[in-house]
């Protein structure tokens, strides 16, 4: 596997174990069937409990039976899962960073005891409801409302583009109370007034279950409210998820490179392997360089996160750069494979399609550009 500057030579024993376990899981459980799931528009739900048994959900959290591994180990896990497919990494990323993390960080003792062990084992599935039909890049303008009612709240509104929504046992839903405060609510989909539906006919991230959540005066008890107020709650979750995406995109791009390199050394035209031609070597050299640069950025983020110095803007830079790199790199890999590259027999075209979603979700490329622009100049383009 491409590791041109030997970054993984410095991994400790636990990090190597997690990398190797995830890589073996992808080779044995994901790769054989993922193309068929992509074509059918289905997620391999049988993987959910398997990933739980292996400790793939929220592994960088502590307590409640969770592994509490290093941030680099978590990043390596996301990298290996996305080398299989973005839909598989999304499942683990949403479960851990967008559902388990807010419960772990802002939940009551009762909420943690109820949800973290079962979510960690994959016995329950969670989803994260922030994006709305009219409010994507501007979540602070959310229209979903939470009105006090007795010893609880009634939620009204809709959330969309929600990974896992149709199969979730709990949804972390963000809504605005009458005084304008954003609060987080743990909503079980079987409550009266809650409906979930599946978004169909996607042309990207097809091996992932994406849906909508509709709330019509759905009553949620006060005991289901997270102990955080304001946009700090959802934005802190997004920072956790974006960190994993920055690593995951490296995995997708690396898989494209490895596929293209192998193909170029075996495919013969004009009496020689196409990898012997200068044009193809230039493509492989550039792709390897870009993947390596993204790896360096991801590993540096791990160091900063481990010691508590990581800033959200730094995560924005990595998410922005690494996903853009994977988006472009998958296209180059497809070019090297020629006509064969558009088939499901090879992964670059699938990764390319998936990257269109990853390029957009968890903050679009443009939004992350503006986040960096504000940090670099002190001038906000959002005002």
Coordinates of C-alpha atoms in Angstrom, one line a residue:
X1 CA 0.0 0.0 0.0
X2 CA 1.2 3.5 -0.9
X3 CA 3.2 5.0 2.1
X4 CA 5.9 6.7 0.1
X5 CA 7.5 8.6 3.0
X6 CA 7.1 5.8 5.5
X7 CA 4.7 7.5 7.8
X8 CA 3.3 4.2 9.1
X9 CA 6.8 3.1 10.2
X10 CA 6.1 5.2 13.3
X11 CA 2.8 3.6 14.2
X12 CA 2.7 1.9 17.6
X13 CA 1.5 -1.6 18.1
X14 CA -2.2 -0.7 18.8
X15 CA -2.3 1.5 15.7
X16 CA -0.9 -1.2 13.5
X17 CA -3.3 -3.7 14.9
X18 CA -6.3 -1.5 14.1
X19 CA -5.0 -0.7 10.6
X20 CA -4.4 -4.3 9.8
X21 CA -7.8 -5.4 11.3
X22 CA -9.7 -2.8 9.3
X23 CA -7.7 -3.6 6.2
X24 CA -8.5 -7.3 6.5
X25 CA -12.1 -6.6 7.2
X26 CA -12.4 -4.6 4.1
X27 CA -10.6 -7.2 2.0
X28 CA -12.8 -10.0 3.3
X29 CA -16.1 -8.5 4.0
X30 CA -16.5 -5.3 1.9
X31 CA -14.7 -5.7 -1.4
X32 CA -16.3 -8.9 -2.6
X33 CA -19.9 -7.5 -2.6
X34 CA -19.6 -3.7 -2.5
X35 CA -19.9 -3.1 -6.2
X36 CA -23.1 -5.0 -6.3
X37 CA -24.5 -3.0 -3.4
X38 CA -23.5 0.2 -5.2
X39 CA -25.3 -0.9 -8.4
X40 CA -28.4 -1.9 -6.4
X41 CA -28.4 1.2 -4.2
X42 CA -28.3 -0.9 -1.0
X43 CA -26.1 -0.9 2.1
X44 CA -24.7 -4.2 3.4
X45 CA -26.5 -4.1 6.7
X46 CA -24.9 -7.4 7.7
X47 CA -21.7 -5.4 8.3
X48 CA -23.3 -3.3 11.0
X49 CA -23.0 -5.8 13.9
X50 CA -19.6 -7.0 12.5
X51 CA -18.2 -3.5 12.8
X52 CA -19.6 -3.3 16.3
X53 CA -17.9 -6.5 17.3
X54 CA -14.6 -5.2 16.0
X55 CA -15.0 -1.9 17.9
X56 CA -15.2 0.3 14.9
X57 CA -17.9 2.7 16.4
X58 CA -16.6 5.5 18.5
X59 CA -13.3 3.8 19.2
X60 CA -11.6 7.0 20.3
X61 CA -14.1 7.6 23.1
X62 CA -13.6 6.3 26.6
X63 CA -15.8 4.4 29.1
X64 CA -19.0 2.4 28.5
X65 CA -17.0 -0.4 27.0
X66 CA -15.4 1.8 24.3
X67 CA -11.8 1.2 23.3
X68 CA -10.4 4.7 23.8
X69 CA -7.8 4.3 21.1
X70 CA -5.5 7.1 19.8
X71 CA -6.7 9.7 17.4
X72 CA -4.3 8.4 14.8
X73 CA -5.7 4.9 15.2
X74 CA -9.2 6.3 14.6
X75 CA -8.0 8.1 11.5
X76 CA -6.4 4.9 10.2
X77 CA -9.6 3.1 10.7
X78 CA -11.5 5.7 8.7
X79 CA -8.8 5.5 6.0
X80 CA -9.1 1.7 5.6
X81 CA -12.9 1.7 5.7
X82 CA -13.2 4.3 2.9
X83 CA -10.6 2.4 0.9
X84 CA -13.5 -0.1 0.7
X85 CA -16.3 2.4 0.1
X86 CA -17.4 5.8 1.3
X87 CA -20.7 4.3 2.4
X88 CA -19.0 2.0 4.8
X89 CA -16.9 4.7 6.3
X90 CA -20.0 7.0 6.5
X91 CA -21.8 4.4 8.5
X92 CA -19.0 4.2 11.1
X93 CA -18.4 7.9 11.0
X94 CA -22.0 8.9 11.6
X95 CA -22.4 6.3 14.3
X96 CA -19.3 7.4 16.2
X97 CA -18.6 11.1 15.5
X98 CA -22.2 12.4 15.0
X99 CA -24.2 10.2 17.4
X100 CA -22.0 8.7 20.0
X101 CA -19.7 11.7 20.3
X102 CA -22.5 14.2 21.3
X103 CA -24.0 11.7 23.7
X104 CA -20.6 11.1 25.2
X105 CA -19.8 14.9 25.3
X106 CA -23.2 16.4 26.2
X107 CA -25.4 13.5 27.4
X108 CA -26.6 12.9 30.9
X109 CA -25.4 9.8 32.8
X110 CA -28.6 8.1 32.0
X111 CA -28.4 8.9 28.3
X112 CA -24.8 7.6 28.1
X113 CA -25.7 4.4 29.9
X114 CA -28.7 3.8 27.7
X115 CA -27.1 4.4 24.3
X116 CA -23.3 4.3 24.2
X117 CA -22.9 0.6 24.9
X118 CA -25.5 -0.6 22.4
X119 CA -24.4 1.9 19.7
X120 CA -20.8 0.8 20.3
X121 CA -21.6 -2.8 19.8
X122 CA -23.7 -2.1 16.7
X123 CA -26.9 -3.4 18.4
X124 CA -28.5 0.0 17.8
X125 CA -28.0 2.4 14.9
X126 CA -28.0 6.2 15.2
X127 CA -28.3 9.1 12.8
X128 CA -27.7 12.9 13.0
X129 CA -30.4 15.4 12.0
X130 CA -29.1 18.9 11.2
X131 CA -29.5 19.6 7.5
X132 CA -32.9 20.8 6.4
X133 CA -34.5 21.1 3.0
X134 CA -34.0 24.8 3.0
X135 CA -31.0 25.1 5.3
X136 CA -27.8 23.1 4.3
X137 CA -24.7 25.3 4.4
X138 CA -26.4 27.7 6.9
X139 CA -27.5 25.4 9.7
X140 CA -27.9 28.3 12.1
X141 CA -31.0 29.3 10.2
X142 CA -32.7 26.0 11.0
X143 CA -36.5 26.1 10.9
X144 CA -37.1 23.0 13.1
X145 CA -38.8 24.1 16.3
X146 CA -39.0 22.6 19.8
X147 CA -41.9 23.9 21.9
X148 CA -42.1 23.2 25.6
X149 CA -45.0 20.9 26.5
X150 CA -45.3 19.6 30.0
X151 CA -42.1 17.8 31.0
X152 CA -40.9 17.7 27.5
X153 CA -40.9 19.3 24.0
X154 CA -42.9 19.0 20.8
X155 CA -40.6 19.0 17.8
X156 CA -41.9 20.2 14.4
X157 CA -39.8 20.4 11.2
X158 CA -37.9 18.2 8.7
X159 CA -34.4 17.0 8.3
X160 CA -32.9 15.7 5.1
X161 CA -29.8 14.0 3.7
X162 CA -29.5 11.9 6.8
X163 CA -27.3 8.9 6.7
X164 CA -28.9 5.9 8.4
X165 CA -32.2 7.6 9.0
X166 CA -34.5 4.8 7.6
X167 CA -32.8 2.2 9.9
X168 CA -32.0 4.3 12.9
X169 CA -33.0 3.5 16.5
X170 CA -32.2 7.0 17.7
X171 CA -31.7 10.3 15.9
X172 CA -29.7 13.2 17.3
X173 CA -32.0 16.1 16.2
X174 CA -31.1 19.7 16.5
X175 CA -34.0 22.2 16.9
X176 CA -34.6 25.8 18.1
X177 CA -36.5 26.5 21.3
X178 CA -38.9 29.6 21.5
X179 CA -36.1 31.8 22.9
X180 CA -33.9 31.0 19.8
X181 CA -31.6 28.6 21.6
X182 CA -30.4 25.5 19.6
X183 CA -30.7 22.3 21.5
X184 CA -30.0 18.7 20.8
X185 CA -32.7 16.0 21.3
X186 CA -32.5 12.2 21.3
X187 CA -35.5 11.1 19.2
X188 CA -36.6 7.5 18.8
X189 CA -38.1 7.2 15.3
X190 CA -41.0 5.1 16.6
X191 CA -42.5 8.1 18.5
X192 CA -45.8 9.5 17.4
X193 CA -45.3 12.3 14.9
X194 CA -41.9 11.0 13.6
X195 CA -41.6 9.6 10.1
X196 CA -38.5 8.5 8.2
X197 CA -38.2 7.9 4.5
X198 CA -35.5 6.7 2.2
X199 CA -34.0 9.0 -0.5
X200 CA -33.8 6.9 -3.7
X201 CA -32.2 7.1 -7.1
X202 CA -29.0 8.6 -5.9
X203 CA -26.1 8.7 -8.4
X204 CA -23.5 8.9 -5.6
X205 CA -22.9 7.2 -2.3
X206 CA -25.3 4.5 -3.5
X207 CA -24.0 1.9 -1.0
X208 CA -25.3 4.0 1.9
X209 CA -28.8 4.4 3.4
X210 CA -29.8 8.1 3.1
X211 CA -33.1 9.4 4.3
X212 CA -35.3 12.2 5.7
X213 CA -36.9 12.7 9.1
X214 CA -40.2 14.4 9.4
X215 CA -41.4 15.8 12.7
X216 CA -45.0 16.7 13.3
X217 CA -45.4 17.8 16.9
X218 CA -43.4 14.8 18.0
X219 CA -43.2 14.8 21.8
X220 CA -39.8 14.1 23.3
X221 CA -39.3 14.0 27.1
X222 CA -37.0 16.4 28.8
X223 CA -34.8 13.5 29.8
X224 CA -33.9 13.1 26.1
X225 CA -32.4 16.6 25.8
X226 CA -28.6 16.9 25.5
X227 CA -26.9 19.2 28.0
X228 CA -25.5 21.7 25.4
X229 CA -26.9 25.0 24.1
X230 CA -26.2 26.9 20.9
X231 CA -24.5 26.0 17.6
X232 CA -21.5 24.7 19.6
X233 CA -23.3 21.4 19.9
X234 CA -23.7 20.5 16.3
X235 CA -20.6 22.2 15.0
X236 CA -18.4 20.3 17.5
X237 CA -19.9 17.1 16.1
X238 CA -19.1 18.2 12.6
X239 CA -15.5 18.8 13.5
X240 CA -15.2 15.3 14.8
X241 CA -16.7 13.9 11.6
X242 CA -14.7 16.1 9.3
X243 CA -11.5 14.8 10.9
X244 CA -12.5 11.3 10.0
X245 CA -13.4 12.3 6.5
X246 CA -10.0 13.9 6.0
X247 CA -8.5 10.5 6.7
X248 CA -11.1 8.6 4.8
X249 CA -10.6 10.4 1.6
X250 CA -6.9 9.4 1.7
X251 CA -8.1 5.8 1.8
X252 CA -10.3 6.2 -1.3
X253 CA -7.6 7.9 -3.2
X254 CA -5.0 5.3 -2.2
X255 CA -7.3 2.6 -3.4
X256 CA -7.6 4.3 -6.8
X257 CA -3.8 4.7 -7.0
X258 CA -3.2 1.0 -6.2
X259 CA -5.8 -0.1 -8.7
X260 CA -4.3 2.2 -11.4
X261 CA -0.7 1.1 -10.7
X262 CA -1.5 -2.6 -10.8
X263 CA -3.5 -2.1 -14.0
X264 CA -0.7 0.0 -15.7
X265 CA 1.9 -2.7 -15.0
X266 CA -0.3 -5.5 -16.4
X267 CA -2.3 -3.9 -19.3
X268 CA -0.3 -4.2 -22.5
X269 CA -0.7 -2.0 -25.6
X270 CA 1.7 -1.5 -28.4
X271 CA 3.7 -4.5 -27.2
X272 CA 4.4 -3.2 -23.7
X273 CA 2.7 -2.5 -20.3
X274 CA 1.1 1.0 -20.5
X275 CA 2.9 1.8 -17.3
X276 CA 6.1 2.0 -19.4
X277 CA 4.8 5.1 -21.3
X278 CA 5.7 8.5 -20.0
X279 CA 2.2 9.8 -20.0
X280 CA 1.0 7.1 -17.6
X281 CA 4.0 7.4 -15.4
X282 CA 3.4 11.2 -15.0
X283 CA -0.2 10.5 -13.9
X284 CA 0.9 7.9 -11.4
X285 CA 3.8 10.1 -10.1
X286 CA 1.4 13.0 -9.6
X287 CA -1.3 10.9 -7.9
X288 CA 1.2 9.3 -5.6
X289 CA 2.5 12.8 -4.6
X290 CA -0.9 14.1 -3.9
X291 CA -1.9 11.1 -1.8
X292 CA 1.3 11.4 0.1
X293 CA 0.7 15.1 0.8
X294 CA -2.8 14.3 2.1
X295 CA -1.4 11.6 4.3
X296 CA 1.1 14.1 5.8
X297 CA -1.8 16.5 6.6
X298 CA -3.9 13.8 8.1
X299 CA -1.1 12.5 10.3
X300 CA -0.3 16.1 11.5
X301 CA -4.0 16.6 12.5
X302 CA -3.7 13.4 14.5
X303 CA -0.8 14.9 16.5
X304 CA -2.6 18.1 17.1
X305 CA -5.9 16.4 18.1
X306 CA -4.1 14.0 20.4
X307 CA -2.6 16.8 22.5
X308 CA -5.8 19.0 22.4
X309 CA -4.4 21.7 20.1
X310 CA -6.5 20.9 17.0
X311 CA -8.6 23.9 15.7
X312 CA -11.8 23.4 13.6
X313 CA -10.2 25.6 10.8
X314 CA -7.3 23.2 10.5
X315 CA -9.8 20.3 10.1
X316 CA -11.5 22.4 7.4
X317 CA -8.2 22.7 5.5
X318 CA -7.7 18.9 5.7
X319 CA -11.2 18.0 4.7
X320 CA -11.1 20.5 1.8
X321 CA -7.7 19.5 0.5
X322 CA -8.0 15.7 0.9
X323 CA -11.4 15.3 -0.5
X324 CA -10.6 17.5 -3.5
X325 CA -7.4 15.4 -4.0
X326 CA -9.5 12.2 -3.9
X327 CA -12.0 13.6 -6.3
X328 CA -9.4 14.5 -8.8
X329 CA -7.3 11.5 -8.2
X330 CA -10.1 9.0 -8.8
X331 CA -10.7 10.6 -12.1
X332 CA -7.1 10.2 -13.1
X333 CA -7.1 6.6 -12.0
X334 CA -10.2 6.0 -14.1
X335 CA -8.4 7.5 -17.1
X336 CA -5.5 5.1 -16.7
X337 CA -8.0 2.2 -16.8
X338 CA -9.5 3.4 -20.0
X339 CA -12.8 2.0 -21.0
X340 CA -12.6 -0.7 -18.3
X341 CA -12.5 2.1 -15.7
X342 CA -16.2 2.8 -16.1
X343 CA -17.3 -0.6 -15.1
X344 CA -18.1 -1.9 -11.6
X345 CA -15.3 -4.4 -11.9
X346 CA -12.8 -1.7 -10.8
X347 CA -13.3 0.8 -7.9
X348 CA -12.1 4.2 -9.3
X349 CA -15.4 5.1 -11.0
X350 CA -17.3 4.1 -7.8
X351 CA -14.9 6.2 -5.7
X352 CA -15.3 9.1 -8.1
X353 CA -19.0 9.0 -7.8
X354 CA -18.9 8.8 -4.1
X355 CA -16.5 11.7 -3.8
X356 CA -19.1 14.0 -5.3
X357 CA -21.1 13.5 -2.1
X358 CA -18.1 13.7 0.2
X359 CA -17.1 16.9 -1.6
X360 CA -20.5 18.3 -0.6
X361 CA -21.4 16.9 2.8
X362 CA -20.0 17.9 6.2
X363 CA -19.5 21.4 4.8
X364 CA -19.1 21.9 1.1
X365 CA -15.7 22.7 -0.5
X366 CA -16.8 26.3 -0.9
X367 CA -17.9 26.7 2.7
X368 CA -14.5 25.3 4.0
X369 CA -12.8 27.8 1.7
X370 CA -14.7 30.6 3.4
X371 CA -13.9 29.2 6.9
X372 CA -10.2 29.3 6.0
X373 CA -10.5 32.7 4.4
X374 CA -12.0 34.2 7.6
X375 CA -9.3 32.5 9.7
X376 CA -6.5 33.9 7.4
X377 CA -7.9 37.4 7.1
X378 CA -10.0 38.0 10.1
X379 CA -12.8 39.0 7.7
X380 CA -16.0 37.0 7.6
X381 CA -17.7 36.3 4.3
X382 CA -20.7 35.0 6.1
X383 CA -21.8 38.4 7.4

